[in-house]
Amino acid sequence: MPELPEAERARHQIDRALGREIVAVDDRDTYVCRPHAPGEIAAALVGHKLARTHRRGKFLWVETEDGGPVLGLHLGMAGRIAVEQPPAPRNWDRFALDFADGGRLALHDKRRLGRAVLEPDFAHVGPDAAEVGREEFRRRIGRGTAPLKARLLDQRAISGIGNLLADEILWRARLSPRRPAGALSEAELDALRRAVRAATRSAIRKGGAHTGDLIPHRHRDGTCPRCGTPLARDTIGGRTTYWCPRCQPG
DNA sequence: AGCATTGTTTCACA
DNA sequence: TTGTGAAACAATGC
């Protein structure tokens, strides 16, 4: 599930747990908590209270009160954040904080590609896709020979766009996912940025990246919801890509 | 059985 | 050196 809209939703979940004292931490999953050893995150967090949540793209982090340790979280391919008062015991809770009031914050993740880490480093993560300014967007996206879709998925360029959102954005902007990123005009880059913001905000409002207009048609035999042309399908940027060959030529 | 998957990182190669 | 693309990672569902 998780792209930028789901990460934003997860951030709101974490907000519900602010101010409560952490009394226990389940950090036993050494893959999700790598490179930390079991107990390391627990030792750092127990006794602290979560103070403030942040998000850049799909990356989440939480400050603790009085300048205490920072906890970084990532939902990976299938993660969710759940904050529950009477903690419902669940399978697939890969990481969890227990609070003094009996509540629990859990990273629920069937796959184990989610991540919990202390003092996360975002030096290599680009600006948030919904916040990036026009000039910086032109500079970071409109360069190189990589296909446009691959560039949108590159979290070092801008962060937050995943496979579904990328297809939705390119369809809205009427741009081919195969176009070399550096070949776009400034006008095309500006239009693309508008589509990024519009699709992202719409997805946050509606509840997820899967709510896009193109997404229900993203399957073999799918047709363009705008013109009815059968959608093209190929692997671009390492991911399965659907687009309308008529609306998005090139 | 085999392949695909809404993500990220690492490695190989031009 | 830089940029790009493929593979690895873990686990599940079709």
mmCIF file of C-alpha atoms (C1' of nucleotides) in Angstrom, chain A residues 237-239, chain B residues 7-12, chain C residues 5-9:
data_model
loop_
_atom_site.group_PDB
_atom_site.id
_atom_site.type_symbol
_atom_site.label_atom_id
_atom_site.label_comp_id
_atom_site.label_asym_id
_atom_site.label_seq_id
_atom_site.Cartn_x
_atom_site.Cartn_y
_atom_site.Cartn_z
ATOM 1 C CA GLY A 237 12.195 1.883 -14.117
ATOM 2 C CA GLY A 238 12.060 -1.698 -12.897
ATOM 3 C CA ARG A 239 8.295 -1.594 -12.268
ATOM 4 C "C1'" DG B 7 9.822 -0.186 -1.688
ATOM 5 C "C1'" DT B 8 14.764 0.495 -0.883
ATOM 6 C "C1'" DT B 9 19.553 -0.633 -1.255
ATOM 7 C "C1'" DT B 10 23.486 -2.596 -3.436
ATOM 8 C "C1'" DC B 11 26.098 -4.066 -7.178
ATOM 9 C "C1'" DA B 12 27.679 -4.315 -12.055
ATOM 10 C "C1'" DG C 5 19.484 -0.740 -14.829
ATOM 11 C "C1'" DA C 6 19.103 -5.220 -12.709
ATOM 12 C "C1'" DA C 7 19.249 -8.112 -8.700
ATOM 13 C "C1'" DA C 8 18.618 -8.896 -3.811
ATOM 14 C "C1'" DC C 9 15.846 -8.550 0.119
#
